[in-house]
Rosetta silent file (secondary structure, phi, psi, omega in degrees, C-alpha in Angstrom):
SEQUENCE: MRVGETTRLHITGTALQDSYRVVTTHGFDWEIESTQADQLVVNASLPDDVPLGPVGFWVVTKSGVSDMFLAIVDDLPGATEANDNHSVDKAQVIDAQVALFGKSDGSKSDFYRFHADKGQRVAIEVLTQDLRSPMDPVVRLLRADGTQIRVVDDDEVGPDCRLSQTLEAAGEYLLEIRDSRYNAGGEYYLRVGDFPLIRHSVP
SCORE:     score description
SCORE:     0.000 S_00000001
   1 L     0.000  125.793 -171.735   19.596  -51.590  -34.060 S_00000001
   2 E   -88.441  142.601  179.978   16.917  -51.471  -36.811 S_00000001
   3 L   -70.738  138.946  179.233   16.016  -54.487  -38.828 S_00000001
   4 L    70.758   20.499 -177.152   17.037  -54.381  -42.387 S_00000001
   5 L  -125.639  166.540  171.742   19.276  -51.374  -41.753 S_00000001
   6 E   -99.591  120.564  174.762   23.024  -50.615  -41.200 S_00000001
   7 E  -118.418  144.318 -167.069   23.970  -49.430  -37.821 S_00000001
   8 E  -105.642  125.825 -168.483   27.195  -47.687  -37.052 S_00000001
   9 E  -111.945  137.320  176.163   28.685  -48.790  -33.572 S_00000001
  10 E  -113.752  110.574  166.445   31.407  -46.896  -31.618 S_00000001
  11 E  -107.975  128.193 -175.064   33.180  -49.399  -29.306 S_00000001
  12 E  -114.511  145.470 -177.410   35.627  -48.133  -26.761 S_00000001
  13 L   177.627 -149.982  172.855   38.238  -50.104  -24.934 S_00000001
  14 L  -129.127  163.804 -175.883   41.932  -50.921  -25.129 S_00000001
  15 L    54.954   31.070 -175.640   44.205  -52.709  -27.676 S_00000001
  16 H   -93.081    1.354  168.262   41.617  -52.339  -30.326 S_00000001
  17 H   -60.700  -25.230 -178.877   44.023  -51.546  -32.949 S_00000001
  18 H   -89.630    7.779 -174.562   44.488  -55.290  -33.207 S_00000001
  19 E   -66.843  134.248 -178.406   40.817  -55.944  -33.932 S_00000001
  20 E  -135.200   -9.707  171.372   40.079  -58.111  -36.925 S_00000001
  21 E  -162.280  168.312 -179.195   36.532  -59.418  -36.398 S_00000001
  22 E  -130.209  138.607  178.291   33.314  -59.262  -34.439 S_00000001
  23 E  -125.756  145.473 -170.525   31.244  -62.312  -33.627 S_00000001
  24 E  -140.779  168.832 -177.057   27.533  -62.254  -32.592 S_00000001
  25 L   -80.375  -10.985 -172.637   24.746  -64.644  -31.465 S_00000001
  26 L  -129.507  163.289 -174.828   23.026  -63.769  -34.869 S_00000001
  27 L   -84.299   71.917 -175.174   24.136  -63.700  -38.555 S_00000001
  28 L   -95.852  165.086  174.655   24.844  -60.108  -39.022 S_00000001
  29 E   -98.946  112.485 -178.483   27.184  -58.648  -41.713 S_00000001
  30 E  -108.103  136.241  171.725   30.121  -56.742  -40.018 S_00000001
  31 E  -133.042  119.993  175.266   32.459  -54.178  -41.648 S_00000001
  32 E   -75.731  119.960 -175.032   35.167  -52.582  -39.539 S_00000001
  33 E   -92.714  -35.099  173.553   35.351  -49.166  -40.696 S_00000001
  34 E  -157.113  149.016  172.371   38.274  -47.828  -38.476 S_00000001
  35 E  -126.491  148.154  173.835   40.470  -48.861  -35.599 S_00000001
  36 L  -139.389  177.799 -179.938   42.340  -46.919  -32.985 S_00000001
  37 L   -70.772  -29.965 -176.095   43.948  -47.988  -29.788 S_00000001
  38 L  -121.390   11.004  178.784   40.984  -46.928  -27.867 S_00000001
  39 E  -152.200  138.568 -178.962   38.028  -46.987  -30.322 S_00000001
  40 E  -127.334  124.709  175.462   36.621  -49.369  -33.005 S_00000001
  41 E  -101.964  123.409 -172.555   34.011  -48.198  -35.463 S_00000001
  42 E  -131.788  140.450  178.387   31.914  -51.040  -36.988 S_00000001
  43 E  -102.814  124.557  177.118   29.061  -50.986  -39.471 S_00000001
  44 E  -117.365  127.332 -178.407   26.674  -53.839  -38.697 S_00000001
  45 E  -106.471  131.771  178.197   23.967  -54.679  -41.455 S_00000001
  46 L  -101.744  118.907  175.625   20.941  -56.418  -40.177 S_00000001
  47 L   -58.427  161.689  179.589   19.024  -58.833  -42.478 S_00000001
  48 L   -69.397  -25.777 -176.971   15.222  -58.458  -42.712 S_00000001
  49 L   -97.017    6.942 -179.292   14.478  -61.655  -40.943 S_00000001
  50 L   -59.418  142.687  174.201   16.670  -61.180  -37.806 S_00000001
  51 L   -65.979  141.739  173.168   14.725  -61.814  -34.591 S_00000001
  52 L   -70.363  143.227  175.717   13.633  -58.843  -32.496 S_00000001
  53 E   115.602 -170.273 -165.992   15.183  -58.444  -29.074 S_00000001
  54 E   -72.525  151.582 -175.120   18.459  -58.478  -27.353 S_00000001
  55 E  -141.270  131.222  176.096   21.656  -59.555  -29.214 S_00000001
  56 E   -97.555  148.768  178.845   25.060  -60.304  -27.827 S_00000001
  57 E  -154.772  141.242 -170.881   28.292  -59.551  -29.594 S_00000001
  58 E  -121.108  144.327  166.301   31.965  -59.863  -28.826 S_00000001
  59 E   -99.013  134.340 -179.505   35.057  -58.152  -30.336 S_00000001
  60 E  -108.168  130.039  178.193   37.951  -60.537  -31.024 S_00000001
  61 E  -127.593  170.080  173.800   41.513  -59.236  -31.061 S_00000001
  62 L   -46.615  -36.132 -173.163   44.921  -60.784  -31.028 S_00000001
  63 L   -74.669  -18.096 -175.676   44.850  -60.326  -27.227 S_00000001
  64 E   138.370 -154.135 -167.449   41.555  -62.492  -26.820 S_00000001
  65 E  -118.732  133.389  176.560   37.771  -61.939  -26.706 S_00000001
  66 L   -65.589  172.712  163.414   36.036  -59.007  -25.121 S_00000001
  67 L   -73.095  165.228  177.802   33.265  -59.243  -22.588 S_00000001
  68 L   -63.695  127.784  166.026   29.831  -59.478  -24.161 S_00000001
  69 E  -101.675  154.527 -172.256   28.128  -56.275  -25.406 S_00000001
  70 E  -121.664  140.015  175.321   24.378  -56.067  -25.600 S_00000001
  71 E  -142.423  165.994 -172.037   22.221  -54.249  -28.287 S_00000001
  72 E  -126.830  122.476  175.011   18.589  -54.462  -28.876 S_00000001
  73 E   -86.100  131.731 -177.158   17.162  -55.301  -32.384 S_00000001
  74 E  -148.358  159.182  172.870   13.847  -53.526  -33.031 S_00000001
  75 L  -104.889    1.446 -175.901   11.568  -52.701  -36.018 S_00000001
  76 L   -91.717  152.499  177.992   10.188  -49.555  -34.413 S_00000001
  77 L   -62.615  141.571  177.837   11.473  -46.037  -35.265 S_00000001
  78 E  -102.659  162.699  170.970   14.020  -44.855  -32.562 S_00000001
  79 E  -154.227 -179.791 -164.635   14.378  -41.726  -30.431 S_00000001
  80 E  -130.195  136.107  174.569   16.293  -40.441  -27.571 S_00000001
  81 L   -59.524  130.547  170.385   15.050  -39.261  -24.145 S_00000001
  82 L   -71.916  161.597 -172.532   14.976  -35.527  -23.521 S_00000001
  83 L   -80.935  -30.075 -170.626   16.780  -34.039  -20.599 S_00000001
  84 L  -121.145   40.900 -178.290   13.841  -32.071  -18.989 S_00000001
  85 L   -93.113   39.097  178.154   10.805  -34.399  -19.478 S_00000001
  86 L  -102.043   25.617  175.489   10.112  -34.460  -15.628 S_00000001
  87 L  -153.460  154.397  177.290    6.719  -32.985  -15.468 S_00000001
  88 H   -50.507  -39.243 -178.736    3.265  -33.160  -17.252 S_00000001
  89 H   -71.771  -21.917 -178.841    3.852  -29.786  -18.642 S_00000001
  90 H  -118.169   30.027  174.095    7.209  -30.677  -20.095 S_00000001
  91 L   -58.482  137.387 -178.840    6.258  -34.145  -21.272 S_00000001
  92 E   -73.914  133.459 -177.251    8.316  -35.223  -24.272 S_00000001
  93 E   -88.286  126.899 -179.230    6.142  -35.656  -27.470 S_00000001
  94 L  -133.773  155.078  172.163    6.763  -39.009  -29.005 S_00000001
  95 L   -71.770  168.285 -178.845    4.949  -40.824  -31.864 S_00000001
  96 L   -87.854    7.615  174.123    2.595  -43.686  -30.957 S_00000001
  97 L  -135.473   98.592 -173.655    5.101  -46.070  -32.717 S_00000001
  98 E  -162.909  144.517  170.385    8.376  -45.518  -31.109 S_00000001
  99 E  -121.798  128.501  177.607   11.403  -47.075  -29.263 S_00000001
 100 E  -151.326  155.827  175.282   13.725  -45.167  -27.148 S_00000001
 101 E   -85.671  142.750  176.666   16.318  -45.252  -24.355 S_00000001
 102 E  -151.114  175.218 -177.997   16.048  -43.432  -21.162 S_00000001
 103 E  -139.541  142.741  177.987   17.548  -43.287  -17.619 S_00000001
 104 E   -66.249  146.335 -178.803   16.000  -42.919  -14.295 S_00000001
 105 E  -120.302   36.343  178.436   16.426  -39.740  -12.584 S_00000001
 106 L    63.012 -104.902  176.421   15.651  -41.007   -9.067 S_00000001
 107 L   -75.181  -11.610 -171.454   12.773  -39.313   -7.445 S_00000001
 108 E   -94.948  133.553  169.540   11.839  -37.532  -10.823 S_00000001
 109 L   -82.599  157.162  172.375    9.551  -39.181  -13.182 S_00000001
 110 E  -106.247  135.848 -171.707   10.065  -39.177  -16.938 S_00000001
 111 E  -121.302  130.544 -179.214    6.824  -37.948  -18.887 S_00000001
 112 E  -123.592  138.529 -176.648    6.024  -38.820  -22.539 S_00000001
 113 E  -118.365  132.421  172.023    3.036  -37.376  -24.537 S_00000001
 114 E  -150.184  163.867 -179.223    1.506  -39.008  -27.650 S_00000001
 115 E  -107.122  150.803 -171.981   -1.607  -38.761  -29.690 S_00000001
 116 E  -146.297  138.367  171.205   -3.902  -41.674  -30.119 S_00000001
 117 L   -77.511  166.908  173.394   -7.186  -42.122  -32.190 S_00000001
 118 L   -68.210  130.618 -175.743  -10.513  -43.465  -30.775 S_00000001
 119 L    74.042   13.412  179.344  -10.449  -47.255  -30.311 S_00000001
 120 L   -80.072  137.263  175.068   -6.684  -47.407  -30.989 S_00000001
 121 E   -83.892  117.262  175.206   -4.846  -50.325  -29.279 S_00000001
 122 E  -111.804  128.130  170.742   -1.577  -49.113  -27.625 S_00000001
 123 E  -105.464  136.400 -176.273    1.029  -51.658  -26.448 S_00000001
 124 E  -134.079  124.560  174.553    3.563  -50.297  -24.064 S_00000001
 125 E  -142.659  143.093  172.897    6.607  -52.242  -22.527 S_00000001
 126 E  -117.398  118.362 -172.222    9.710  -51.156  -20.530 S_00000001
 127 E  -104.713  125.525  164.106   12.665  -53.362  -20.738 S_00000001
 128 L  -116.801  -37.772 -179.342   15.432  -53.295  -18.176 S_00000001
 129 H   -60.974  -42.737  170.762   16.593  -56.831  -17.795 S_00000001
 130 H   -46.414  -38.218  179.336   17.668  -56.997  -21.327 S_00000001
 131 H   -86.907    0.445 -171.329   19.959  -54.152  -20.580 S_00000001
 132 L    47.931   46.809  177.186   21.224  -55.683  -17.361 S_00000001
 133 L   -92.119  143.838  176.238   19.912  -52.429  -15.724 S_00000001
 134 L   -78.195   -8.719 -175.572   19.212  -52.227  -11.984 S_00000001
 135 L   -59.010  130.019  169.040   16.253  -50.099  -12.676 S_00000001
 136 L  -110.024   96.482 -166.936   12.712  -51.461  -11.372 S_00000001
 137 E   -79.310  141.472  168.567   10.341  -49.482  -13.512 S_00000001
 138 E  -116.544  138.707  174.867    6.742  -48.518  -12.742 S_00000001
 139 E  -128.406  137.866  179.974    4.663  -47.136  -15.598 S_00000001
 140 E  -118.873  136.412  173.354    1.394  -45.117  -15.534 S_00000001
 141 E  -100.338  125.325 -173.994   -0.861  -44.398  -18.511 S_00000001
 142 E  -131.522  152.542  167.193   -2.606  -41.125  -17.987 S_00000001
 143 E   -66.314  168.155 -178.560   -5.184  -38.927  -19.792 S_00000001
 144 L   -62.707  -24.992 -175.826   -4.018  -35.463  -20.921 S_00000001
 145 L   -82.758   -7.124  178.967   -5.458  -33.948  -17.738 S_00000001
 146 L    99.298   -2.151  172.728   -3.324  -36.330  -15.608 S_00000001
 147 L   -71.857  142.534 -173.338   -5.869  -38.730  -14.534 S_00000001
 148 E   -78.481  140.890  172.106   -4.784  -42.334  -14.429 S_00000001
 149 E  -112.258  -38.331  178.819   -6.044  -44.998  -16.693 S_00000001
 150 E  -145.441  149.616  168.136   -3.558  -47.798  -15.920 S_00000001
 151 E  -139.898  128.935 -176.012   -0.599  -48.512  -13.761 S_00000001
 152 E  -127.271  149.760  178.951    1.704  -51.550  -14.114 S_00000001
 153 L  -125.736 -137.804 -178.059    4.754  -52.746  -12.142 S_00000001
 154 L   -59.358  153.878 -178.699    6.495  -56.057  -12.299 S_00000001
 155 E  -105.406 -167.679 -170.267    5.496  -58.740  -14.577 S_00000001
 156 L   -61.082  -31.853 -169.388    5.504  -62.555  -13.732 S_00000001
 157 L  -114.160    0.525 -172.592    9.228  -63.065  -14.130 S_00000001
 158 E   174.597 -167.108 -179.249   10.938  -59.899  -13.134 S_00000001
 159 L   -76.128  -15.792 -175.246   10.881  -56.000  -12.881 S_00000001
 160 L   -78.209  159.588 -178.501    9.898  -55.096  -16.505 S_00000001
 161 E  -129.197  150.743  178.162    6.534  -54.027  -17.125 S_00000001
 162 E  -141.805  150.118  174.855    3.894  -54.217  -19.880 S_00000001
 163 E  -155.711  162.794 -175.934    0.412  -53.247  -20.726 S_00000001
 164 E  -137.042  121.963  179.072   -2.006  -53.265  -23.713 S_00000001
 165 E  -133.569  134.686  169.126   -4.827  -50.561  -23.610 S_00000001
 166 E   -92.163  123.949 -169.399   -7.711  -49.710  -26.181 S_00000001
 167 L   -92.315  132.083 -165.219   -8.057  -46.023  -25.783 S_00000001
 168 L   -81.135  -20.120 -173.370  -11.664  -44.741  -25.426 S_00000001
 169 L  -148.080  148.966  170.034  -11.322  -41.362  -27.103 S_00000001
 170 L   -65.251  140.851  173.667   -9.153  -39.484  -29.510 S_00000001
 171 E   151.852 -154.257 -178.729   -6.691  -37.047  -28.150 S_00000001
 172 E  -101.459  136.214  179.501   -3.323  -36.699  -26.132 S_00000001
 173 E  -129.888  148.079 -178.215   -2.233  -39.300  -23.691 S_00000001
 174 E  -114.921  143.745  166.471    0.681  -39.357  -21.211 S_00000001
 175 E  -104.354  125.864  173.885    3.148  -42.008  -20.113 S_00000001
 176 E  -118.531  125.627  176.980    4.939  -41.626  -16.717 S_00000001
 177 E  -118.517  132.890  177.660    8.080  -43.826  -15.919 S_00000001
 178 E  -151.447  163.763  172.246    9.962  -43.880  -12.753 S_00000001
 179 E   -80.625  132.043 -179.988   12.166  -46.244  -10.681 S_00000001
 180 L   -63.669  -15.753 -169.875   10.039  -47.933   -7.944 S_00000001
 181 L  -119.618    9.485 -178.015   12.789  -47.532   -5.463 S_00000001
 182 L    52.401   35.750  165.387   13.744  -43.959   -6.625 S_00000001
 183 L   -92.409  140.096 -176.265   17.199  -44.851   -7.607 S_00000001
 184 E   -88.613  154.119  171.268   18.888  -42.780  -10.224 S_00000001
 185 E   102.215  -21.469 -169.693   21.037  -44.050  -13.126 S_00000001
 186 E   -79.139  142.991  177.252   19.307  -47.184  -14.199 S_00000001
 187 E   -90.546  155.735 -178.942   18.560  -47.407  -17.896 S_00000001
 188 E  -138.379  157.826  177.487   15.381  -48.372  -19.595 S_00000001
 189 E  -130.022  110.437 -167.567   14.223  -49.262  -23.060 S_00000001
 190 E   -99.373  133.944  171.853   10.570  -47.961  -23.805 S_00000001
 191 E  -125.401  120.711  174.620    8.467  -49.451  -26.609 S_00000001
 192 E  -127.088  133.383 -172.075    5.249  -48.044  -27.766 S_00000001
 193 E   168.826 -159.020 -175.098    3.082  -49.393  -30.729 S_00000001
 194 L  -125.614   79.332 -173.482    0.674  -51.965  -31.663 S_00000001
 195 L  -136.712  149.640  178.618    2.561  -55.131  -31.215 S_00000001
 196 L   -62.159  147.476  174.727    1.918  -58.401  -29.271 S_00000001
 197 L  -102.084  115.140 -172.009    3.126  -58.590  -25.846 S_00000001
 198 L  -105.821  118.518 -175.082    5.097  -61.737  -25.243 S_00000001
 199 L   -99.699  -35.510 -175.139    5.595  -62.709  -21.581 S_00000001
 200 L  -136.234  159.569  162.945    6.895  -66.275  -21.719 S_00000001
 201 L   -96.770  148.920 -176.059    8.522  -68.777  -24.032 S_00000001
 202 L  -136.682  128.793   -5.109    6.967  -72.165  -24.256 S_00000001
 203 L   -65.527    0.000    0.000    8.473  -74.744  -23.325 S_00000001
């Protein structure tokens, strides 16, 4: 969900024709566009000052309150993972400022290609815990010829991983993402840009 924009959400379930409101952990403006027995369409308008990160929301019906849904609020442009990005030759081209959802394909890695200028700082983080995903990601930053620059695995508090790298030359670079246990199906949220990497809250 983008900061300062309206996001159209399709929520599926049962008894949704009775829906009359949505509640959230943040102050969004919600407008119910349509309701059916098995689908609710909601427009969520995010203010400019909404905090980035995961947000929970619930659908309230006459029958009760749903389980919590999770979304991620971001200020980066969004993208979607391609289906055939499992080799260097077929690496998916992305911008150096992007956020996208992907899914582990077991023993197959996902590859992404982006362009960077000389001396450009690139911050990369892969989030799984915010999605309640079972994936344990490993990320490699590579030069265009496939040689490794950095590899990162778990951070201090869990399986998510982050890195910041100032690139020594202009050109094409590659990101490789895979599940460390080669399990398929786990979702991940990839962020690439020039942003601070926050590991802990204090206190």
